Amino acid sequence: MPGPNRILLAIQGFHPHRWYELLSASRPVTLEPDGPADPSIDYAVVWKHRPGVLASLPNLKAIFSIGAGVDHILNDPAVPDVPIVRVVAQNLTQYMVEYVVWRVLDHHRQGALYRTQQPRKIWHEPLQPPADEIAVGIMGLGQLGRAAAKALLALGFKVNGWSRTAHTMEGVAIWHGENELTPFLNATDILVALLPLTPATRGIVDYSLLGKLNRENGLGGAFFVNAGRGQLQKDADIARALDDGLIKEASLDVFETEPLPETSPLWTHPKVFVTPHSAASSDPVHLVPLMLEQMDALERGERLTNIVDRKAGY
Ligand code: NDP
Ligand code: OXD
């Protein structure tokens, strides 16, 4: 068994105690802000680390993201040239599939309408299109997008996908690249964003994009679900698209600024369902063992898996 490696745990935005406890049960762990320039640090486990802190570690072998997204690491212009490993884990994927299925079904089965009817004691059954008349379009057909597509297919929805490069998936109509974005949107009733945040995807979900969704369907409009990153969308454009009827409802787990500022109109918008970036939270009980296995593999001279392609940005 390889000797213990020293880990720098650099987390901002939430308390790192559970990650610290689990990592330090088997490895020496330095909690940022202690440890800059510590030559004994081999690995960094990070979420929104302080920019520059990783560049000062002379013997760093790899960086582990606590999340599936790595924009919080690549934001740092001084991130050292060592492999960056992101989260790919059954537990995280399962949470995301649950969230996507929950929000798509709520829009499809007109949950918002029933929630307005009940307090007014209204006994009214709206027309309900079956799932096979509704097309859910997933932007980002990666680990999470493909798993969500599979679950939606099993429920009977038509499923569309959009990715950067060409793919095939049984039962899913797939478009790729900028040139094929419009036909993908035109064929979609419920849009689900599961893209990473990169220079190419920042701000992609704006008023004009939402206007390209299909509104001629049995639900009387289009819907938007964002469980990717908040900066994929323009918050103000979402509100405007709702008010102008381009979309009927939105489920937003992520926002341009997080936590969502109290002054944001999205908090109280009657057609918006807000969750606090909780669609698929990283659970250290499941993820720490995967990180330690990867560190051991590298120490044995094996290859790391789930390495980020820095050029693509995800
Ligand atoms: P993957 O890297 O596995 O998949 C990313 C997908 O996005 C790929 O299909 C990729 O295309 C596509 N993509 C990337 N850039 C573009 C582009 N410019 N145009 C079109 N498609 C593009 O990521 P995951 O599925 O694991 O995760 C997706 C994102 O979900 C994460 O980056 C993170 O931001 C977010 N997330 C949010 C959570 C939450 O709680 N809200 C929890 C976990 C993740 P291609 O297949 O061609 O490479
Ligand atoms: C992630 C996240 O990227 O939680 O995993 O947002």
Coordinates of C-alpha atoms and ligand atoms in Angstrom, one line a residue:
M1 CA 0.0 0.0 0.0
P2 CA 1.5 3.4 -0.9
G3 CA 2.4 5.7 2.0
P4 CA 0.0 8.4 3.1
N5 CA -0.1 11.5 0.9
R6 CA -0.7 14.9 2.3
I7 CA -3.9 16.7 1.0
L8 CA -4.7 20.4 1.0
L9 CA -8.4 20.9 1.5
A10 CA -9.4 24.3 0.0
I11 CA -13.1 25.0 0.2
Q12 CA -15.0 28.2 0.1
G13 CA -18.7 28.8 0.3
F14 CA -19.6 26.0 2.8
H15 CA -18.1 24.4 5.9
P16 CA -15.5 21.8 5.0
H17 CA -15.8 19.7 8.2
R18 CA -17.4 16.6 6.7
W19 CA -14.8 16.5 4.0
Y20 CA -12.0 17.1 6.5
E21 CA -13.2 14.3 8.8
L22 CA -13.4 11.7 6.1
L23 CA -10.2 12.6 4.3
S24 CA -8.2 13.0 7.5
A25 CA -9.3 9.5 8.7
S26 CA -6.7 8.0 6.4
R27 CA -4.4 10.9 5.2
P28 CA -2.8 14.0 6.7
V29 CA -4.9 16.9 5.7
T30 CA -4.0 20.6 5.7
L31 CA -7.0 22.9 5.8
E32 CA -6.6 26.1 3.7
P33 CA -5.6 28.9 4.5
D34 CA -2.8 26.9 6.3
G35 CA -0.2 25.3 4.1
P36 CA 0.6 27.6 1.2
A37 CA 4.0 26.6 -0.3
D38 CA 4.0 23.4 1.7
P39 CA 6.3 21.0 -0.2
S40 CA 4.7 18.0 1.5
I41 CA 1.3 18.5 -0.1
D42 CA 0.7 16.0 -2.9
Y43 CA -3.0 16.5 -3.7
A44 CA -5.6 19.3 -3.5
V45 CA -9.3 18.8 -2.9
V46 CA -11.0 22.0 -3.8
W47 CA -14.3 23.9 -4.3
K48 CA -13.9 27.6 -5.2
H49 CA -10.4 27.7 -3.8
R50 CA -8.7 31.0 -3.3
P51 CA -7.1 31.9 -6.7
G52 CA -3.3 31.5 -6.6
V53 CA -3.2 29.1 -3.7
L54 CA -2.5 26.0 -5.8
A55 CA 0.3 27.6 -7.8
S56 CA 2.3 27.9 -4.6
L57 CA 2.4 24.1 -3.9
P58 CA 5.7 22.9 -5.5
N59 CA 5.0 19.2 -5.4
L60 CA 1.3 19.1 -6.3
K61 CA 0.4 15.9 -8.3
A62 CA -3.3 16.4 -9.0
I63 CA -6.3 18.5 -8.2
F64 CA -9.6 17.0 -7.2
S65 CA -12.8 18.9 -7.7
I66 CA -15.5 18.3 -5.1
G67 CA -18.1 18.8 -7.9
A68 CA -18.7 17.6 -11.4
G69 CA -18.2 21.1 -12.8
V70 CA -14.7 22.6 -12.8
D71 CA -15.4 26.2 -13.7
H72 CA -14.6 27.1 -10.1
I73 CA -11.0 25.7 -10.7
L74 CA -10.4 27.0 -14.2
N75 CA -11.4 30.5 -13.1
D76 CA -8.0 30.7 -11.4
P77 CA -5.5 31.9 -14.0
A78 CA -2.7 30.4 -11.9
V79 CA -4.0 26.9 -11.7
P80 CA -0.9 24.6 -12.0
D81 CA -0.4 22.3 -15.0
V82 CA -1.3 19.0 -13.2
P83 CA -4.3 16.8 -13.9
I84 CA -7.7 18.0 -12.7
V85 CA -10.1 15.2 -11.7
R86 CA -13.8 15.9 -11.6
V87 CA -16.7 14.0 -10.0
V88 CA -18.3 11.2 -11.9
A89 CA -20.2 9.1 -9.4
Q90 CA -23.3 7.0 -9.4
N91 CA -24.6 8.8 -6.3
L92 CA -24.3 12.3 -7.8
T93 CA -25.8 11.1 -11.1
Q94 CA -28.8 9.5 -9.3
Y95 CA -29.5 12.8 -7.5
M96 CA -29.4 14.7 -10.8
V97 CA -31.7 12.2 -12.5
E98 CA -34.2 12.6 -9.6
Y99 CA -34.1 16.4 -9.9
V100 CA -34.6 16.4 -13.7
V101 CA -37.4 13.9 -13.6
W102 CA -39.1 15.7 -10.7
R103 CA -39.0 19.1 -12.4
V104 CA -40.0 17.8 -15.9
L105 CA -42.9 15.8 -14.4
D106 CA -44.0 18.8 -12.4
H107 CA -44.1 21.0 -15.5
H108 CA -45.7 18.2 -17.6
R109 CA -48.3 17.3 -15.1
Q110 CA -49.1 21.0 -14.5
G111 CA -48.1 21.1 -10.8
A112 CA -48.1 24.9 -10.8
L113 CA -51.7 25.1 -11.9
Y114 CA -52.9 22.6 -9.2
R115 CA -51.0 24.6 -6.6
T116 CA -52.9 27.7 -7.5
Q117 CA -56.2 25.8 -7.6
Q118 CA -56.0 24.1 -4.2
P119 CA -56.1 27.1 -1.9
R120 CA -59.1 28.4 -3.9
K121 CA -60.8 25.0 -3.7
I122 CA -61.1 24.8 -7.5
W123 CA -62.0 21.3 -8.8
H124 CA -60.9 21.6 -12.4
E125 CA -59.1 19.1 -14.5
P126 CA -57.0 20.6 -17.3
L127 CA -56.3 18.9 -20.5
Q128 CA -53.3 16.7 -20.0
P129 CA -51.1 15.7 -23.0
P130 CA -49.4 12.3 -22.6
A131 CA -45.6 12.2 -22.2
D132 CA -45.1 11.0 -25.8
E133 CA -46.5 14.3 -27.1
I134 CA -43.9 16.3 -25.2
A135 CA -40.3 16.7 -26.2
V136 CA -37.7 17.3 -23.5
G137 CA -34.5 18.7 -24.9
I138 CA -31.3 18.3 -22.9
M139 CA -28.4 20.7 -23.5
G140 CA -25.3 18.8 -22.5
L141 CA -25.4 15.1 -23.1
G142 CA -22.6 14.1 -20.7
Q143 CA -22.6 11.9 -17.7
L144 CA -25.6 13.6 -16.2
G145 CA -27.5 14.5 -19.4
R146 CA -27.3 11.0 -20.7
A147 CA -28.6 9.5 -17.5
A148 CA -31.4 12.0 -17.3
A149 CA -32.3 11.2 -21.0
K150 CA -32.5 7.5 -20.2
A151 CA -34.9 8.1 -17.3
L152 CA -37.1 10.4 -19.4
L153 CA -37.3 7.9 -22.2
A154 CA -38.4 5.3 -19.7
L155 CA -41.2 7.6 -18.7
G156 CA -42.3 7.9 -22.3
F157 CA -41.2 11.4 -23.2
K158 CA -39.7 12.3 -26.6
V159 CA -36.1 13.1 -25.8
N160 CA -33.7 15.5 -27.7
G161 CA -30.1 16.2 -27.0
W162 CA -27.6 18.9 -27.9
S163 CA -23.8 18.5 -27.3
R164 CA -20.5 20.0 -28.6
T165 CA -19.5 16.9 -30.6
A166 CA -21.6 14.3 -32.4
H167 CA -23.1 11.5 -30.4
T168 CA -25.7 8.7 -30.8
M169 CA -28.0 7.4 -28.2
E170 CA -30.8 5.0 -28.8
G171 CA -34.2 6.8 -28.8
V172 CA -32.7 10.3 -28.5
A173 CA -32.6 12.7 -31.4
I174 CA -29.2 14.5 -31.1
W175 CA -28.0 17.7 -32.6
H176 CA -24.5 19.2 -32.0
G177 CA -22.6 22.3 -32.4
E178 CA -23.7 25.9 -32.7
N179 CA -25.1 25.4 -36.2
E180 CA -27.5 22.8 -34.9
L181 CA -28.7 24.6 -31.8
T182 CA -31.8 26.3 -33.4
P183 CA -33.3 23.1 -34.9
F184 CA -32.8 21.4 -31.5
L185 CA -34.6 24.2 -29.7
N186 CA -37.4 24.4 -32.3
A187 CA -38.1 20.7 -31.6
T188 CA -38.1 21.1 -27.8
D189 CA -41.0 21.8 -25.4
I190 CA -39.2 21.5 -22.1
L191 CA -35.5 22.6 -22.2
V192 CA -33.1 21.2 -19.5
A193 CA -29.7 22.8 -19.2
L194 CA -27.0 20.4 -18.0
L195 CA -24.0 22.1 -19.7
P196 CA -20.7 22.9 -18.0
L197 CA -19.8 26.6 -17.7
T198 CA -17.1 27.4 -20.3
P199 CA -16.4 30.5 -22.4
A200 CA -18.6 28.9 -25.1
T201 CA -21.6 28.3 -22.9
R202 CA -21.5 31.4 -20.7
G203 CA -24.8 33.4 -21.1
I204 CA -26.1 31.0 -23.8
V205 CA -29.6 30.8 -22.3
D206 CA -30.9 34.3 -23.1
Y207 CA -34.1 35.8 -24.3
S208 CA -33.5 35.0 -27.9
L209 CA -32.7 31.3 -27.2
L210 CA -35.8 30.9 -25.1
G211 CA -37.8 32.4 -27.9
K212 CA -36.8 29.5 -30.2
L213 CA -38.5 26.8 -28.1
N214 CA -41.7 25.1 -29.3
R215 CA -44.8 26.6 -27.7
E216 CA -47.4 24.9 -29.9
N217 CA -48.0 21.9 -27.7
G218 CA -50.6 20.4 -25.5
L219 CA -49.1 22.3 -22.4
G220 CA -49.7 25.6 -24.1
G221 CA -46.1 26.8 -23.8
A222 CA -42.4 26.0 -23.3
F223 CA -40.5 25.4 -20.1
F224 CA -37.0 25.9 -18.9
V225 CA -35.1 23.9 -16.3
N226 CA -31.5 24.8 -15.3
A227 CA -29.5 22.4 -13.2
G228 CA -26.2 23.1 -14.9
R229 CA -24.6 26.4 -13.9
G230 CA -26.3 29.8 -13.2
Q231 CA -24.0 31.7 -15.5
L232 CA -25.3 29.7 -18.5
Q233 CA -28.4 31.9 -18.2
K234 CA -29.1 35.5 -18.0
D235 CA -31.4 35.8 -15.0
A236 CA -33.1 39.0 -16.2
D237 CA -33.8 37.4 -19.6
I238 CA -35.5 34.4 -17.9
A239 CA -37.9 36.8 -16.0
R240 CA -38.6 38.8 -19.3
A241 CA -39.2 35.6 -21.2
L242 CA -41.7 34.4 -18.6
D243 CA -43.4 37.8 -18.5
D244 CA -43.6 37.9 -22.3
G245 CA -44.9 34.3 -22.5
L246 CA -41.9 32.9 -24.4
I247 CA -41.7 30.3 -21.6
K248 CA -44.6 29.3 -19.3
E249 CA -42.6 28.3 -16.2
A250 CA -39.0 27.8 -15.1
S251 CA -37.3 25.5 -12.6
L252 CA -34.0 27.1 -11.5
D253 CA -31.5 25.4 -9.3
V254 CA -28.6 27.7 -10.3
F255 CA -28.3 31.4 -10.7
E256 CA -25.9 34.1 -12.0
T257 CA -25.1 35.0 -8.4
E258 CA -25.4 32.5 -5.6
P259 CA -26.9 32.6 -3.1
L260 CA -29.6 34.2 -5.1
P261 CA -29.7 37.9 -3.9
E262 CA -32.8 38.8 -1.8
T263 CA -33.5 41.5 -4.4
S264 CA -33.9 39.1 -7.3
P265 CA -37.4 39.1 -8.7
L266 CA -36.9 35.4 -9.4
W267 CA -37.5 34.6 -5.7
T268 CA -41.1 35.8 -5.9
H269 CA -42.0 35.2 -9.5
P270 CA -45.1 33.1 -9.6
K271 CA -43.9 31.0 -12.5
V272 CA -40.4 30.2 -11.1
F273 CA -39.5 27.3 -8.9
V274 CA -36.3 28.0 -7.0
T275 CA -33.9 25.5 -5.3
P276 CA -30.6 26.5 -3.8
H277 CA -28.1 24.7 -6.0
S278 CA -29.2 21.5 -4.5
A279 CA -30.1 19.4 -7.5
A280 CA -27.1 17.0 -7.0
S281 CA -25.0 17.9 -4.0
S282 CA -21.7 16.2 -3.6
D283 CA -21.8 13.8 -0.7
P284 CA -18.3 13.2 0.8
V285 CA -19.4 9.8 2.2
H286 CA -19.6 8.6 -1.5
L287 CA -17.0 10.8 -3.1
V288 CA -14.0 10.7 -0.6
P289 CA -13.4 7.0 -1.2
L290 CA -13.4 7.5 -5.0
M291 CA -10.8 10.4 -4.6
L292 CA -8.6 8.3 -2.3
E293 CA -8.7 5.3 -4.8
Q294 CA -7.6 7.7 -7.5
M295 CA -4.7 9.0 -5.5
D296 CA -3.6 5.5 -4.7
A297 CA -3.9 4.5 -8.4
L298 CA -1.7 7.4 -9.4
E299 CA 0.9 6.5 -6.7
R300 CA 1.0 2.9 -8.2
G301 CA 1.7 4.4 -11.6
E302 CA -1.8 3.9 -13.0
R303 CA -3.8 6.5 -14.9
L304 CA -6.3 8.8 -13.4
T305 CA -9.8 8.8 -14.7
N306 CA -12.4 11.6 -15.2
I307 CA -9.6 14.0 -16.1
V308 CA -10.8 17.5 -17.3
D309 CA -9.9 18.5 -20.8
R310 CA -8.5 22.0 -20.1
K311 CA -8.7 23.1 -23.7
A312 CA -12.5 22.3 -23.8
G313 CA -12.9 23.7 -20.3
Y314 CA -14.8 20.7 -18.8
Ligands
NDP1 P1 -19.9 16.2 -18.8 O1 -18.6 16.8 -18.9 O2 -20.0 14.7 -18.7 O3 -20.9 16.6 -20.0 C1 -20.9 17.9 -20.5 C2 -21.8 17.9 -21.7 O4 -22.0 19.3 -22.2 C3 -21.2 17.1 -22.9 O5 -22.2 16.4 -23.6 C4 -20.6 18.2 -23.8 O6 -20.6 17.9 -25.2 C5 -21.6 19.3 -23.6 N1 -21.0 20.6 -23.9 C6 -20.0 21.2 -23.4 N2 -19.7 22.4 -24.0 C7 -20.6 22.5 -25.0 C8 -20.9 23.4 -26.0 N3 -20.1 24.5 -26.2 N4 -21.9 23.2 -26.8 C9 -22.7 22.1 -26.7 N5 -22.5 21.2 -25.8 C10 -21.5 21.3 -24.9 O7 -20.6 16.9 -17.5 P2 -21.7 16.3 -16.5 O8 -22.8 15.8 -17.3 O9 -21.0 15.5 -15.5 O10 -22.1 17.7 -15.7 C11 -22.7 18.8 -16.4 C12 -22.7 20.0 -15.6 O11 -23.7 19.9 -14.6 C13 -21.4 20.3 -14.7 O12 -20.4 20.8 -15.5 C14 -21.9 21.2 -13.6 O13 -21.8 22.5 -14.1 C15 -23.4 20.8 -13.5 N6 -23.7 20.2 -12.2 C16 -24.7 20.9 -11.4 C17 -25.1 20.3 -10.3 C18 -26.1 20.9 -9.4 O14 -26.3 20.5 -8.3 N7 -26.9 21.9 -9.9 C19 -24.5 19.1 -9.8 C20 -23.5 18.5 -10.7 C21 -23.2 19.1 -11.9 P3 -19.7 16.6 -25.7 O15 -20.4 15.4 -25.2 O16 -19.7 16.8 -27.1 O17 -18.3 16.7 -25.0
OXD2 C1 -21.2 20.2 -9.2 C2 -22.1 21.0 -8.4 O1 -20.6 20.7 -10.1 O2 -22.5 20.6 -7.3 O3 -21.0 19.0 -8.9 O4 -22.6 22.1 -8.9

